[in-house]
């Protein structure tokens, strides 16, 4: 990643992907992951072999839906951030004039 480029340039060039930076590290998250893995193992052990593909299909569909949810949540977060920044710059409902370059 070239830190000399603007954030918009880096996003446009595909050099950054904000979701890659969101990696929960808490003990609570790790415990939930272990519980999920344990439950999946139990379920897989109880299922007839012919149904393990169905479990994999379910997990794949769930992950697809989760990715869509994350994308929409990210987009709404960006929108909120932009609205917040604009609100902080507004004076009487109008953006302040652009500063002239020296």
Phi, psi and omega in degrees: 000131179268110183283355177279344180275157176289163177301318179297320177297317180295318177296314181300320182280358180071022182277340177229149178221099188307328181297336178294335182276349183265088180234099181302137183238004186288158176298324179298317179294316180297319179296318178296320177296318178295320179296316178299315179297318179297317179294321178296317179300317178297315180297315180297323180292328182276336183284144171298149184305326181294341182262358180294329176296323178297319177297317179296320177297319178298313181298321179295315178296320179297316180295321177298313179296321179295320178298319179297315178300316179297319180298314181293324177295318178298313181300316180295324177296319178294315178302315179300315181299318179294315178300319179298314180296318179297318179300322181289338181267345184289138174232108181065029178087001180235145175292143177295155179297150178292142177284139178281141177287141180281000000 
